[in-house]
Each structure stands twice: as structure tokens, then as C-alpha cells.
Coordinates of C-alpha atoms in Angstrom, one line a residue:
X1 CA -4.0 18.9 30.7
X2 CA -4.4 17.2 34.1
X3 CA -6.3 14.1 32.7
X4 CA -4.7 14.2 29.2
X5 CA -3.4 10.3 29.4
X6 CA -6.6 9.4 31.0
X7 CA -8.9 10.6 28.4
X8 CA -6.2 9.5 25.4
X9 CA -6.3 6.0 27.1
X10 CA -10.4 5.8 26.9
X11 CA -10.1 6.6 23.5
X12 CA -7.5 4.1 22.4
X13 CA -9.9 1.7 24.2
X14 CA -13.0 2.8 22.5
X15 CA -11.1 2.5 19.1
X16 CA -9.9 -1.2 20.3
X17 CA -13.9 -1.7 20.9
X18 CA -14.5 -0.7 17.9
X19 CA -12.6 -2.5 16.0
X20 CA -13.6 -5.7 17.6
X21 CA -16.8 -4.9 17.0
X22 CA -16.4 -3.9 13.3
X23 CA -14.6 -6.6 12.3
X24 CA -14.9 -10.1 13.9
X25 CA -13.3 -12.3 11.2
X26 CA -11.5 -10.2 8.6
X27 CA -10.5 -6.4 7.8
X28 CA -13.1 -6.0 4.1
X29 CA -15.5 -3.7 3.1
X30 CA -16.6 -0.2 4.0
X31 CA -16.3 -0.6 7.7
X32 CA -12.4 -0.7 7.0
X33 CA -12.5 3.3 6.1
X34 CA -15.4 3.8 8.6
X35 CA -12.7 2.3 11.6
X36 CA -10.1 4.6 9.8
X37 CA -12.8 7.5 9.9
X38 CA -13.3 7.0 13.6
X39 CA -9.2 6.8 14.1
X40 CA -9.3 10.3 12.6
X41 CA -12.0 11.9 14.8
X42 CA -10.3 10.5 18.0
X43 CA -6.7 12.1 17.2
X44 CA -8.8 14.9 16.6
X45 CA -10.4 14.9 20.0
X46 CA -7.6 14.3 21.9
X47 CA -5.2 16.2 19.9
X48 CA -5.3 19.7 20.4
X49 CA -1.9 20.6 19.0
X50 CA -3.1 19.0 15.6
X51 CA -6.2 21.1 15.7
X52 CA -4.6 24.2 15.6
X53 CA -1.4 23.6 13.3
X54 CA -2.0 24.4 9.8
X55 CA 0.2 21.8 8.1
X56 CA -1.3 19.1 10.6
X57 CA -4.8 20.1 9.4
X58 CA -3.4 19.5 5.6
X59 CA -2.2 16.3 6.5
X60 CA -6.0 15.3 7.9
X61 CA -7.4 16.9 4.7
X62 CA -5.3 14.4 2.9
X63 CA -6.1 11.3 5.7
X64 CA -9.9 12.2 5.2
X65 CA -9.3 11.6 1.3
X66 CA -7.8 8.8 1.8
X67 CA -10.9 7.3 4.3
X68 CA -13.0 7.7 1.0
X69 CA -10.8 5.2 -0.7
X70 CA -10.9 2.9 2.1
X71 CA -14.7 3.4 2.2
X72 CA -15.4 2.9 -1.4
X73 CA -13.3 0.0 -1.8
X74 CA -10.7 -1.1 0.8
X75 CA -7.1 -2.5 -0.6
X76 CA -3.4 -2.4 0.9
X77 CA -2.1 0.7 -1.1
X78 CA -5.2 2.8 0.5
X79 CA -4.8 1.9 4.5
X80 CA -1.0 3.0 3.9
X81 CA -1.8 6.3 2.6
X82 CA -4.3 6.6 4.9
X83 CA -1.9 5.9 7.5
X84 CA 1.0 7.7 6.5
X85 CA -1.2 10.8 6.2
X86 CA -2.6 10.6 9.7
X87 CA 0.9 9.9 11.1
X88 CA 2.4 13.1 9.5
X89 CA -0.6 14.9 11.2
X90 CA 0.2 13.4 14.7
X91 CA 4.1 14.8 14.2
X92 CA 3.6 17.7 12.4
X93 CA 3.0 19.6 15.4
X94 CA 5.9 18.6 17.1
X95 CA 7.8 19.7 14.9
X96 CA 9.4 22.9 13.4
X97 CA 9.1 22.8 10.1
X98 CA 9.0 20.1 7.5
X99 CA 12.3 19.9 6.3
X100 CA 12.1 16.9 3.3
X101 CA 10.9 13.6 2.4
X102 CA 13.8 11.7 3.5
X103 CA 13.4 12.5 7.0
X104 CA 9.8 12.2 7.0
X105 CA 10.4 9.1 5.6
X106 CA 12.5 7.9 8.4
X107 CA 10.1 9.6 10.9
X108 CA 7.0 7.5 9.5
X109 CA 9.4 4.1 9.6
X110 CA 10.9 4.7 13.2
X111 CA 6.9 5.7 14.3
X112 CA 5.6 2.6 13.0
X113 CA 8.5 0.6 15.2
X114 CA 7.3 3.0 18.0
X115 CA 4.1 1.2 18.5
X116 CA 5.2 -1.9 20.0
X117 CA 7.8 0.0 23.0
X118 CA 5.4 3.4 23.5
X119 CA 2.3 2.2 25.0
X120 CA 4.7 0.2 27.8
X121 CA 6.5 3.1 28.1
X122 CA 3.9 5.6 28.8
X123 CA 1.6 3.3 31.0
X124 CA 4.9 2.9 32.9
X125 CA 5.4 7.0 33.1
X126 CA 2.0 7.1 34.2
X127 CA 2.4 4.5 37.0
X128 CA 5.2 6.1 38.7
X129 CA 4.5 8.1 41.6
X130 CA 6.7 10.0 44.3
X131 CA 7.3 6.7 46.8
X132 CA 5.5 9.1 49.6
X133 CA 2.2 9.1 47.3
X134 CA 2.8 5.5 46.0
X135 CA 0.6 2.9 48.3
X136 CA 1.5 -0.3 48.9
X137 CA 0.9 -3.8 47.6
X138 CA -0.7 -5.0 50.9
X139 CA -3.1 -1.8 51.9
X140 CA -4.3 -1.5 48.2
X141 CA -5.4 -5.6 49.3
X142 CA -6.6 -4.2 52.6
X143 CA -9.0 -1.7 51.0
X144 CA -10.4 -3.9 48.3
X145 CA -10.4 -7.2 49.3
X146 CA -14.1 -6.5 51.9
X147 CA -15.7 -4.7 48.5
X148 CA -14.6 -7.8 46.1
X149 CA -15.6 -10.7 48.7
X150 CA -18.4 -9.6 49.9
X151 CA -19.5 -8.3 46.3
X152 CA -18.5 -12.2 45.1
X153 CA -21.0 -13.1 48.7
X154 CA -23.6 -12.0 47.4
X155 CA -23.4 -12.3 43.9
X156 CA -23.2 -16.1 44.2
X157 CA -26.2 -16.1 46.6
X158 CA -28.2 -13.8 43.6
X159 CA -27.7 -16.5 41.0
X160 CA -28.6 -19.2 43.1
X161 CA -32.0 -17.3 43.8
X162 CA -32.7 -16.2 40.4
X163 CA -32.5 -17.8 37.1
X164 CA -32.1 -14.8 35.2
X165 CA -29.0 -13.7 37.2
X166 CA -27.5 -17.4 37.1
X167 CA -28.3 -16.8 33.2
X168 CA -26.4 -14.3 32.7
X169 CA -23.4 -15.4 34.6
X170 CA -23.1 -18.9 32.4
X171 CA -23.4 -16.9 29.1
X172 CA -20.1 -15.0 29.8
X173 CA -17.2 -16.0 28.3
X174 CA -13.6 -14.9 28.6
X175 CA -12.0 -13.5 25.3
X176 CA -9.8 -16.1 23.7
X177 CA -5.9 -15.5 23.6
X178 CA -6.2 -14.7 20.2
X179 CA -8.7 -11.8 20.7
X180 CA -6.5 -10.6 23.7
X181 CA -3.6 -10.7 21.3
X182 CA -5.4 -8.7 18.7
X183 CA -7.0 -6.1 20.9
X184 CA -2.8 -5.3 22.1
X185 CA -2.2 -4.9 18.4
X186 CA -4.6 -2.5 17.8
X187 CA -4.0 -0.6 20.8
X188 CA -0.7 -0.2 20.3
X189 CA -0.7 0.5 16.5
X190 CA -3.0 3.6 17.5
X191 CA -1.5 4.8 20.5
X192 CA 1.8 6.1 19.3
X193 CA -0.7 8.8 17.1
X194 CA -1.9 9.8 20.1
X195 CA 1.2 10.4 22.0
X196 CA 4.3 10.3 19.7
X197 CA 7.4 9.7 21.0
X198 CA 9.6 12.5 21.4
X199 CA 12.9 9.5 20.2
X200 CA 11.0 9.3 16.8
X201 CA 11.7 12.8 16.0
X202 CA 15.2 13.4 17.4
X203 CA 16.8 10.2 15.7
X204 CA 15.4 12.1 12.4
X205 CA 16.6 15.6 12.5
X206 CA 20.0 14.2 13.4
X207 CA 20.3 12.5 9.9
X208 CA 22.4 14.1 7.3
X209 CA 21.4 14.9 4.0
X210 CA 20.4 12.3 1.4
X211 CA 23.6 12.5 -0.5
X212 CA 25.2 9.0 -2.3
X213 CA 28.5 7.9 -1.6
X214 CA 30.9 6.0 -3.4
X215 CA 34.6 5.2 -2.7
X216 CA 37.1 5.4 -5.9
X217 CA 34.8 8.7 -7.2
X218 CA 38.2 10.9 -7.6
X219 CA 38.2 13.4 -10.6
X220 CA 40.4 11.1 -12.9
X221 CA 37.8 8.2 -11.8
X222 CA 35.0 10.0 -12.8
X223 CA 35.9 11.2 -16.1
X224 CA 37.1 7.7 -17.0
X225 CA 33.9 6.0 -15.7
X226 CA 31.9 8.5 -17.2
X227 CA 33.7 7.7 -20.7
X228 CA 33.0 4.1 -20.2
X229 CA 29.6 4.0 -19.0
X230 CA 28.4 6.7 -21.7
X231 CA 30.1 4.0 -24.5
X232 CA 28.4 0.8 -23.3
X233 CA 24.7 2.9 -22.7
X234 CA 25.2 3.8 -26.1
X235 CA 25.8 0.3 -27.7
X236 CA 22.5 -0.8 -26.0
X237 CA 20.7 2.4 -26.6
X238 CA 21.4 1.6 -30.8
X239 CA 21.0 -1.9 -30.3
X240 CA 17.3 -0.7 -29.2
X241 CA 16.8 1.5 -32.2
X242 CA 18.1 -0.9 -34.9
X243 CA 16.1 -3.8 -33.2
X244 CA 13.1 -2.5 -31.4
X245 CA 12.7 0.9 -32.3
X246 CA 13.1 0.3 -36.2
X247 CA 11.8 -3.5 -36.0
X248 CA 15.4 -4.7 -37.7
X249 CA 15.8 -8.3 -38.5
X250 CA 17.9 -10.0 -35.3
X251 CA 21.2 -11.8 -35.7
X252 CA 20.2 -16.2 -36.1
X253 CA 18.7 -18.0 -34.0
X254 CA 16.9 -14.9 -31.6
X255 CA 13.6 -13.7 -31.8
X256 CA 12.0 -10.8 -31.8
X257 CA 9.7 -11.5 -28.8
X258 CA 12.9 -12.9 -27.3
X259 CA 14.8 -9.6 -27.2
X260 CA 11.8 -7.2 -26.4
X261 CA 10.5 -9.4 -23.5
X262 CA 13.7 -10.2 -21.8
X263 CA 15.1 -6.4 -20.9
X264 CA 12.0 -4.6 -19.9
X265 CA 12.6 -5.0 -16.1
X266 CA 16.5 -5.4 -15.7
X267 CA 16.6 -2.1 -18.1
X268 CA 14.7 -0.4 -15.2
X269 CA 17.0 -1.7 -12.5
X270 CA 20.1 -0.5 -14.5
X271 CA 18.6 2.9 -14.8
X272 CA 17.9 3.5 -11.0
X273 CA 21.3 1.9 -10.3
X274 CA 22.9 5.0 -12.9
X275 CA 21.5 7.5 -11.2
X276 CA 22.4 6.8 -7.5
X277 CA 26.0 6.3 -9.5
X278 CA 25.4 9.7 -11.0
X279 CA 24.6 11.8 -8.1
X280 CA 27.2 10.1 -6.4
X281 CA 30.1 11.3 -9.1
X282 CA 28.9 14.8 -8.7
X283 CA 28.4 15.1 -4.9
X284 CA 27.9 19.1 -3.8
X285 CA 31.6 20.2 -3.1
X286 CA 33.6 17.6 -5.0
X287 CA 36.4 18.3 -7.7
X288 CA 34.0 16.5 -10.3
X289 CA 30.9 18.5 -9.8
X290 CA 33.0 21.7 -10.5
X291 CA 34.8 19.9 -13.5
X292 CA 32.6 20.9 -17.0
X293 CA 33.3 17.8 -19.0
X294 CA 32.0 15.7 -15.8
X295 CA 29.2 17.6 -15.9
X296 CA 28.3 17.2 -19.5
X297 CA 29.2 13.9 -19.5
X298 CA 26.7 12.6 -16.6
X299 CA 23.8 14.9 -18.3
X300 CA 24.9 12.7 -21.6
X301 CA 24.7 9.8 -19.1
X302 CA 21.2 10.7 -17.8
X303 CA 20.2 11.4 -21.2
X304 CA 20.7 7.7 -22.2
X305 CA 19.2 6.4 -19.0
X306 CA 16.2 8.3 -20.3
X307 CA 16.3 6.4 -23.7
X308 CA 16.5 3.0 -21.5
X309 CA 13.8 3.6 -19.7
X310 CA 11.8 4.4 -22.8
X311 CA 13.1 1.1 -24.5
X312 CA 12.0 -0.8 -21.5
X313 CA 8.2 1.0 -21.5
X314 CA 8.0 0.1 -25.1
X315 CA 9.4 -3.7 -24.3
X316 CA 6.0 -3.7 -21.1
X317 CA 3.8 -2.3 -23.9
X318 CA 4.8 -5.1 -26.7
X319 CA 4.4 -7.5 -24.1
X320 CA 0.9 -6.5 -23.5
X321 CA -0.2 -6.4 -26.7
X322 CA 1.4 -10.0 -27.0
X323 CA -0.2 -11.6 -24.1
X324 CA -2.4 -9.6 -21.9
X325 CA -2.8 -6.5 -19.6
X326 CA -2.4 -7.3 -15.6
X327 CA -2.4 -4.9 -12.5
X328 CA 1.5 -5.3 -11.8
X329 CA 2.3 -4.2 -15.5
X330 CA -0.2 -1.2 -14.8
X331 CA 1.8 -0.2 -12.0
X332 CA 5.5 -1.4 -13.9
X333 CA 4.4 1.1 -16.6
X334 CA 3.8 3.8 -13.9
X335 CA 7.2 2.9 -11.8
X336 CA 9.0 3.6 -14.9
X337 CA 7.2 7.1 -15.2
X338 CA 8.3 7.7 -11.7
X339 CA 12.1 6.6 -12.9
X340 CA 11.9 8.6 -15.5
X341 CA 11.0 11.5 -13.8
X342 CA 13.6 11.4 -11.3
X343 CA 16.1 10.8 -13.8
X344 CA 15.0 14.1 -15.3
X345 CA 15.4 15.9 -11.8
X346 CA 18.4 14.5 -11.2
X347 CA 19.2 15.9 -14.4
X348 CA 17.8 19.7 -13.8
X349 CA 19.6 19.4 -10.6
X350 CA 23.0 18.8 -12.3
X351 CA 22.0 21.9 -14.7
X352 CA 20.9 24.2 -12.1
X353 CA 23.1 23.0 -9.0
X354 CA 19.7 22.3 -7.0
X355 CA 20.4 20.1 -3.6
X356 CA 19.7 16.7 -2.6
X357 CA 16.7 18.4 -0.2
X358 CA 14.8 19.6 -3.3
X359 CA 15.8 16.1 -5.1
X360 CA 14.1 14.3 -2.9
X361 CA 10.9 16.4 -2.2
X362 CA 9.9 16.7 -5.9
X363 CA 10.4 12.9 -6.9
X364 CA 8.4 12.3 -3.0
X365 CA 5.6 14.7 -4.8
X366 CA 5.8 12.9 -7.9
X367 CA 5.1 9.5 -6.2
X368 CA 2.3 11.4 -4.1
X369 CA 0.7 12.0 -7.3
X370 CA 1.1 8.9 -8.9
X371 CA 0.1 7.1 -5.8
X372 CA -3.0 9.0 -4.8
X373 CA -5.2 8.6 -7.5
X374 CA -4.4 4.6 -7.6
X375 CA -6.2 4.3 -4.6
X376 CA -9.5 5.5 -6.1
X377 CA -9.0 3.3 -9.3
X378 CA -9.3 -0.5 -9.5
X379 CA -6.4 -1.6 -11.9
X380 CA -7.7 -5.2 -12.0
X381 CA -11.0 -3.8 -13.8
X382 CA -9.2 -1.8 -15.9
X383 CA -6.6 -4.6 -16.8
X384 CA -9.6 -7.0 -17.1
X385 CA -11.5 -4.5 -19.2
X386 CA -8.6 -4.1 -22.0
X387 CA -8.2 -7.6 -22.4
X388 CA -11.7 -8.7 -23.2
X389 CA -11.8 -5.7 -26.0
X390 CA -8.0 -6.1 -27.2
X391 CA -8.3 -9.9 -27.5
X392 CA -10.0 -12.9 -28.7
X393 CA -12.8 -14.6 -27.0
X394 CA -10.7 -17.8 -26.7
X395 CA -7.8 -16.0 -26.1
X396 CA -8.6 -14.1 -23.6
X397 CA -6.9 -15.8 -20.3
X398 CA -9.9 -17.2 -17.8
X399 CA -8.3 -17.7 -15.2
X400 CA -6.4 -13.9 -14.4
X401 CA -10.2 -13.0 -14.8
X402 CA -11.4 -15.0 -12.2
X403 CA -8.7 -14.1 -9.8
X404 CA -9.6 -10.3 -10.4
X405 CA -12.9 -11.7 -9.2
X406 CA -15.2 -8.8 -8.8
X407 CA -13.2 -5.8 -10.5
X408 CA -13.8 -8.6 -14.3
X409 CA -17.3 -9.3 -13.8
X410 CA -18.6 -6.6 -16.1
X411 CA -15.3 -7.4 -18.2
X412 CA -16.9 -10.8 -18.3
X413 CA -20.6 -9.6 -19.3
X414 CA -19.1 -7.9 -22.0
X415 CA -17.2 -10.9 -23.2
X416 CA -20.1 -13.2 -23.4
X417 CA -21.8 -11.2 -25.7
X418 CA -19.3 -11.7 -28.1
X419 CA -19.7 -14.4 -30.7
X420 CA -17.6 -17.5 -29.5
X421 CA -17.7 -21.6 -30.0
X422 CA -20.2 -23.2 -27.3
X423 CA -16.9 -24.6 -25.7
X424 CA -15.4 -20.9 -24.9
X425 CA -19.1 -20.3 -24.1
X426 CA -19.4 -22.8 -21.7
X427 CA -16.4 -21.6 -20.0
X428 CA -17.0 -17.3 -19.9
X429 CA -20.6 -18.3 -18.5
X430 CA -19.2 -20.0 -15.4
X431 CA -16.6 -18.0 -14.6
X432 CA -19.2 -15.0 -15.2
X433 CA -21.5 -17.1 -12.3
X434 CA -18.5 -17.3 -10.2
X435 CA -17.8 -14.1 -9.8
X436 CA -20.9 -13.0 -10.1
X437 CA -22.0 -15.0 -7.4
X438 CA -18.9 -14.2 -4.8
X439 CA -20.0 -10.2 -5.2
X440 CA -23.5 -11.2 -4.1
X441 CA -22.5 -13.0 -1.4
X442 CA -20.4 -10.2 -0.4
X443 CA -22.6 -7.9 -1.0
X444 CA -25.6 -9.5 1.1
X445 CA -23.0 -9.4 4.4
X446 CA -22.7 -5.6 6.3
X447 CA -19.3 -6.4 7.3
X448 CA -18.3 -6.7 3.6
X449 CA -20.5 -4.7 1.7
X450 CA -18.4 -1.6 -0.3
X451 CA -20.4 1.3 -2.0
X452 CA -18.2 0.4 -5.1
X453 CA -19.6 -3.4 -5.3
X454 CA -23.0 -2.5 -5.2
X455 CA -22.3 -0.3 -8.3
X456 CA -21.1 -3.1 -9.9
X457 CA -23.7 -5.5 -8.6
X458 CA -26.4 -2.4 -9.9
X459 CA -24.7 -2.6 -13.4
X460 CA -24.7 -6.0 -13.7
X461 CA -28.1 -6.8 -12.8
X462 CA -29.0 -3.6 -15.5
X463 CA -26.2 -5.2 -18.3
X464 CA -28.1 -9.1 -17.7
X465 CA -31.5 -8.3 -17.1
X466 CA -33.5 -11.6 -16.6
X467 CA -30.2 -13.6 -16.8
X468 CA -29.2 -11.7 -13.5
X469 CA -29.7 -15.2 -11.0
X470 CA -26.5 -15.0 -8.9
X471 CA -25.3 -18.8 -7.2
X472 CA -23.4 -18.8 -4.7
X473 CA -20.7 -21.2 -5.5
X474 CA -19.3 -24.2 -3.3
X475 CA -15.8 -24.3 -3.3
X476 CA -14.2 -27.4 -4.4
X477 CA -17.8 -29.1 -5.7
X478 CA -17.6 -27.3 -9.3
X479 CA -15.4 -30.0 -10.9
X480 CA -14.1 -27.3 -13.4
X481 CA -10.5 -25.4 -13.3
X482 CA -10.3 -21.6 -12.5
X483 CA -11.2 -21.2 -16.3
X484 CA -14.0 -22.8 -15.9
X485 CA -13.3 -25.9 -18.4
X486 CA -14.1 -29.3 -16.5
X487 CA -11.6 -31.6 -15.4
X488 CA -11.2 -34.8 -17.4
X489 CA -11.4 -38.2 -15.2
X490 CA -8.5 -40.0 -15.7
X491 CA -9.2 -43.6 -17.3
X492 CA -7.7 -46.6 -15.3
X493 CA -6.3 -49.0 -17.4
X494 CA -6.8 -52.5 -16.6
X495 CA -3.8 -55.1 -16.7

């Protein structure tokens, strides 16, 4: 198309616009998925390669979803799905086929790098001209400088004859540097989805496949290695079942919250490191892969990672029930789903001789599906939620809550209903006003309103009833801690 850059150009502009306009102090609320929204009609537009491939048009399906999320309630884990999703639909049509994850992967990382080099490259493309066509510094002066003095003329002479012109002139102000700087951010994070570099997808089809290697992995290596590794696993898997599973009394001086709280994270890490180490032993082609007691042994091997990781879920879940529920052991407990489940594809692979390709793809689907519905859910409700009803009023940690901030407040209705001393009392109801109050004052600003906050705000004015009197709180003129107690003057001593 003869005016392709021209009209992609405008449109990166009118999304830089856009977002100026949308957001003049920070990304928040439903504007955040209504800029991503208008991201996704512009590619659209300007795209028609997208338009017309099929797996493009899935990947704008899924970008779409995503917009919802962002809509609903904006957060971190939503823009990059969003963002992933409408980056796979500005490549997909350049591309032949999607081959796996890995490479996509790498596609999506060396895109994101594009967006600082591919804006100056193009606009440089589109500036060069055969030398014949290309005018001159000095008659490109000739021809405008008449226009732009005399324009200047008799622009000065208008605002010293009219007020209204003269006005107008000493309202306008020059964007700040800062603006400037954030306007090229924009532009250039959006610009590479509207004309991807070609570099992007070269590097990645040159990569081989996603296949570990370690040095030393020689038959007589492996077998011993195997033998080794299959005897320690084993020691700590019936350590677990004599002390965890079964609740056995520990050797002296260790306690029982001691040894289930200590492993649950370095049990994960030892896991993922076995199964890199296990894929790497039985590499497509090698003596050890074709050997059946290597084989055996490294399903054995993956068999016990499975019981670690299982030991390590029941260590997160102990230590819940111990102390309290928070959004990063919500998503710990579903990382170690995801570990599990690629330990058992790594294991099917072993058993049915599957290749690193299909490896990859299913674990990337089982992330997708992990990962997709989070960004519809708030875990910091949910986390708040099980620990008003799973613990004590006075137990029940003040502070976490008031962090979640809006995703506790109907947590916190529910807690000060509950029967408590006047002291714990005294506390809930503050840090219910808090919270309260920072959603209302949220809520009352366009920029920061989210359909999902005034949900909340609807429920909690229906769950109080005539107690429903938000305050907007004053930062620092509270004299009370983030769980609401007060802060006890310090007596002076006299000497």
C-alpha cells in the first residue's frame, strides 16, 4: 500500500494521544484495558495481514479476553497476557507456521527489545530517497521560510490587536521533558506491532531445539548418577513419610514446624533442577536413552521428584493453616502444580519417546491455563477471605489486610461481625474505614474507577447499611500502625 507507513504512523500517534489523554498521572483503573482495547482496533486497522490469518485472529480472540481483565480490574499479570497475545497476532502472519513455545518465546523477548531500535529504523527507511528526488537542506529553507515569517508577521500583529488571540497564545505551554520522554515510550512500545521486524523472526527459526545439555552424561555416567541420585531422593522421600506424612516424633531438639516449614521452597527448586538433569541424561540419540535400565531408572527418578513436590505442597499448606493465607503462596501452590505437571510430561515423554517440541508446547499450554484464569481472579480477596473465616479475630494479621486494601474490605466486614474484645474491635473498625475509604476515593475519580470496585463498593454499602459513611483518610495524621492499634508516646524521663 502506497501510504501504508503514513497511515501506521497516524495511528501510533493517535494511540500516543490517547494515552496521554487517558492517563495523566498513573496507569489504574478501566481506562488501562480501554487504551489496550484501542491498541487492538488500531493493529486491526492497519493490519491487513492479521485480518485475514486465522491463527492471528485466535491470537486477538485471546488479546480481547485479556482487555476484559484489564477492564475489570487492571494488575501486572493481565497487561502481559494482553500483550503477549497481541504480539503473537502481529507475527503470526509472518510467519509459516507455529512451530513451539520456545521459539515463540524468544520471538516475544527479542520483539519487546525491538521497540527501542525499530521506530528509528523505519522512520530512517522512510526518509531515504534516490539523491535525484531528495531536496536540499537550503531550498527546503527557501520554500518555507516566506510561509513561516510572514505567518509569525502577522500572527504577532493579531495578538497585539485582539485580546482573545493574545489569550490564547500565553495559555500554551510546551510539554515538559518528562511528557516528551513518555510519549517516545509509548510510541515505540506500539510501533513494532504495527510493523514487526523481519530480524525478530529470523534470529528465532534459526534456534535449535530446546534440548539440555550436560558434559560428563556418558552411559557409565548416567547409570551411576542415576543410582546415586535415586538413593538420596529416596532417603528424603521416607524421611517425609515418617515425619510429615505419618506425623512421627523428630530426633531432639527439632520441631515439627521446623522441618515442615523449612523445605517447602528449596524442595521445588531441587525438583526443577532433576528434571533439566533428567532430560539431559536421556537426550534423543544418546547411548543412555536407548539403554533400558537408564530409562527405568530416570522414570524411578521422576517418580520421586513427584513425591517431592507433593511433600513440599503439603509443607505450603501446613504453613497456612499455621499462619495465614497470602497471594504469593496462592500462586507457590499453583507453580508447584505447573512442576508437577511437567515432571509428569517429562515422564510420558521418556515412556513414549515424544520430542522436546511437544515437551515444551504442552507444559506452555499448561501455564496458559493456569495463568489465564488468574487474571480474572483477585488472589488477595481470596487470601484475605480464608483468613478472616480460618482464624481468630485477634489472630487474624491487620496489617496483610490493609495492604490487600480493597480486594479485604468485605473480608473485613465479615470480620467485624464476629464477637471480639473492644481492643481487636477498635482495630478491625479502622482498618475497615481505611480501606473502605481509599475504594471511595478511587471510585469517585474516572481515571481510576474499575467495574470490579464498584461491585465491591455496591456490596459493601448493601453488607453495612447505615454504617456505610466512607472517610477519606489523611496519610500520616491517623497516629495508629497499619493494624490500626495507636502508637504509644514515648515517656521522657527526667534526670
Amino acid at each position: 500500500m502506497r501510504y501504508s507507513f503514513l497511515i501506521k504512523a497516524m495511528v501510533a500517534v493517535a494511540l500516543v494521544t490517547a494515552f496521554d489523554r487517558l492517563f495523566p498521572s498513573d496507569m489504574a483503573g478501566a481506562v488501562v484495558g480501554a487504551f489496550g482495547g484501542l491498541w487492538l482496533v488500531g493493529l486491526v486497522a492497519v493490519r491487513s495481514d492479521v485480518r485475514r490469518d486465522h491463527r492471528a485472529c485466535i491470537a486477538l480472540v485471546a488479546a480481547a479476553l485479556f482487555v476484559t481483565s484489564l477492564i475489570d480490574e487492571p494488575g501486572l499479570l493481565g497487561w502481559t497476557m494482553f500483550w503477549c497475545a497481541i504480539s503473537l497476532a502481529a507475527l503470526l502472519p509472518r510467519t509459516s507456521c507455529f512451530d513451539d513455545a520456545w521459539r515463540w518465546a524468544v520471538r516475544l523477548a527479542l520483539h519487546g527489545v525491538s521497540s527501542g531500535v525499530q521506530p528509528i529504523h523505519d522512520l530512517r527507511r522512510a526518509l531515504r530517497s534516490p539523491r535525484a528526488q531528495r531536496p536540499s537542506v537550503r531550498a527546503t529553507l527557501a520554500v518555507l521560510a516566506f510561509p513561516l515569517v510572514g505567518a509569525g508577521l502577522f500572527l504577532a500583529l493579531f495578538a497585539a490587536a485582539n485580546p482573545v488571540i493574545a489569550s490564547a497564545l500565553a495559555g500554551i505551554r510546551l510539554p515538559s521533558l518528562w511528557h516528551i520522554l513518555v510519549w517516545l515510550i509509548v510510541g515505540c512500545a506500539v510501533w513494532p506491532s504495527l510493523r514487526p521486524s523481519a530480524v525478530v523472526l529470523r534470529v528465532a527459526a534459526r534456534l535449535p531445539d530446546p534440548e539440555p545439555a550436560l558434559p560428563g552424561t556418558s552411559l557409565p555416567s548416567v547409570l551411576i548418577s542415576l543410582a546415586l541420585f535415586n538413593a538420596l531422593f529416596a532417603v528424603q522421600n521416607l524421611l517425609d513419610v515418617a515425619f510429615l506424612w505419618s506425623g512421627g516424633s523428630l530426633p531432639a531438639g527439632m520441631t515439627q514446624t521446623e522441618y515442615v516449614h523449612r523445605g517447602a521452597y528449596p524442595l521445588i527448586v531441587t525438583a526443577l533442577i532433576a528434571g533439566v538433569m533428567a532430560l539431559a541424561m536421556l537426550r534423543p540419540g544418546s547411548a543412555s536413552e536407548r539403554h533400558p535400565w537408564a530409562r527405568r531408572m530416570v522414570a524411578l527418578w521422576v517418580a520421586q521428584n513427584l513425591v517431592l513436590v507433593a511433600s513440599s505442597v503439603w509443607r505450603t499448606i501446613d504453613y497456612v493453616q499455621t499462619s495465614m493465607l497470602t497471594e504469593w503462596r496462592i500462586a507457590a501452590l499453583a507453580w508447584m502444580a505447573l512442576v508437577a505437571t511437567g515432571l509428569a510430561t517429562i515422564c510420558w515423554r521418556i515412556v513414549k519417546g515424544r520430542s522436546a517440541r511437544w515437551l515444551v508446547n504442552w507444559n506452555a499450554a499448561a501455564a496458559l491455563l493456569v495463568l489465564t484464569p488468574c487474571t480474572f481472579l483477585d488472589l488477595g480477596a481470596i487470601a484475605a477471605t480464608w483468613n478472616v473465616r480460618h482464624q481468630a479475630p485477634a489472630a487474624v494479621d491487620l496489617c496483610y489486610l490493609n495492604g490487600v486494601s480493597d480486594g479485604a474490605l468485605l473480608a473485613l466486614i465479615e470480620l467485624e461481625r464476629r464477637p471480639m474484645d473492644g481492643a481487636t474491635r477498635d482495630r478491625v473498625h479502622f482498618v475497615r474505614q481505611l480501606v473502605l475509604g481509599r475504594l471511595d476515593a478511587r471510585q469517585s475519580v474516572w481515571q481510576t474507577w474499575t467495574p470490579r470496585g464498584a461491585r465491591r463498593l455496591a456490596r459493601a454499602k448493601a453488607a453495612l447499611g447505615p454504617a456505610f459513611h466512607p472517610i477519606w483518610p489523611v496519610d500520616g495524621d491517623s497516629g495508629r500502625a497499619c493494624d490500626g492499634s495507636r502508637y504509644q508516646s514515648a515517656s521522657v524521663t527526667q534526670p
